[in-house]
Amino acid sequence: MNSINMQSFYPEDLKITAIKNTDNQISISMKSQKHQHECTKCYIEMSTHHGTYVRMVQYLPILGKIVMLKITSYEYICSN
């Protein structure tokens, strides 16, 4: 049986960490691989993060199942 490389459907800076498939839902957990971010106020590149948060995104259904993306991202501190 052939398998699909799910990672090829998502940006390189998001890594799939887990996929859970139940009778009515597919849950894909992802983690940011990006370790720097540009401040939206002063546009300085930040690389010090102070925590993480999880973003839940409901995606289009696949095979009649609800698809949820759980994306763990870093929270950054601007040094400016």
Coordinates of C-alpha atoms in Angstrom, one line a residue:
M1 CA 0.0 0.0 0.0
N2 CA 1.3 3.4 -0.9
S3 CA 1.4 6.1 1.8
I4 CA 1.1 9.9 1.3
N5 CA 3.8 12.3 2.6
M6 CA 1.5 14.7 4.5
Q7 CA 4.4 17.0 5.2
S8 CA 4.6 17.9 1.5
F9 CA 1.2 19.7 1.8
Y10 CA 2.4 22.2 4.4
P11 CA 5.2 24.9 4.6
E12 CA 8.7 23.8 5.5
D13 CA 8.6 25.8 8.8
L14 CA 5.7 23.6 10.1
K15 CA 6.6 20.1 11.1
I16 CA 3.9 17.4 11.6
T17 CA 4.3 15.9 15.0
A18 CA 1.3 13.6 15.2
I19 CA -1.8 12.5 13.2
K20 CA -4.8 11.1 15.0
N21 CA -7.6 9.5 13.0
T22 CA -11.0 8.7 14.7
D23 CA -14.3 7.7 13.3
N24 CA -15.4 11.4 12.8
Q25 CA -12.3 13.5 13.0
I26 CA -8.7 13.8 11.8
S27 CA -6.4 15.8 14.1
I28 CA -3.0 16.9 12.7
S29 CA -0.6 18.4 15.3
M30 CA 2.2 20.6 14.0
K31 CA 5.0 22.6 15.5
S32 CA 6.7 25.7 14.2
Q33 CA 10.3 25.1 13.2
K34 CA 11.0 28.8 12.8
H35 CA 13.2 30.2 15.6
Q36 CA 13.0 33.9 14.8
H37 CA 10.3 36.3 14.0
E38 CA 10.1 39.9 12.8
C39 CA 8.4 42.4 15.2
T40 CA 5.2 43.7 13.7
K41 CA 5.8 47.1 15.3
C42 CA 9.5 47.9 14.8
Y43 CA 10.4 45.2 12.2
I44 CA 13.5 44.0 14.1
E45 CA 14.2 40.3 13.9
M46 CA 13.6 38.6 17.3
S47 CA 15.1 35.2 18.3
T48 CA 14.3 35.1 22.0
H49 CA 11.0 33.4 22.8
H50 CA 9.2 33.3 26.1
G51 CA 6.7 30.6 25.6
T52 CA 4.5 28.8 23.2
Y53 CA 0.8 28.7 22.4
V54 CA -1.5 26.3 20.4
R55 CA -3.6 27.6 17.6
M56 CA -6.6 25.4 16.6
V57 CA -7.7 25.7 13.0
Q58 CA -10.6 23.8 11.5
Y59 CA -9.7 22.7 8.0
L60 CA -11.8 21.5 5.1
P61 CA -13.4 18.1 5.6
I62 CA -11.6 15.0 4.2
L63 CA -13.6 11.9 3.4
G64 CA -16.5 13.3 5.4
K65 CA -14.4 13.8 8.6
I66 CA -13.8 17.0 10.5
V67 CA -10.1 18.0 10.1
M68 CA -8.4 20.0 12.9
L69 CA -4.9 21.5 12.7
K70 CA -3.3 22.1 16.1
I71 CA -0.3 24.4 15.5
T72 CA 2.2 25.0 18.3
S73 CA 3.9 28.4 17.8
Y74 CA 6.5 30.4 19.7
E75 CA 5.7 33.7 21.5
Y76 CA 8.6 36.2 21.0
I77 CA 10.0 39.1 23.1
C78 CA 11.0 42.3 21.2
S79 CA 14.3 43.6 22.5
N80 CA 13.5 47.1 21.2

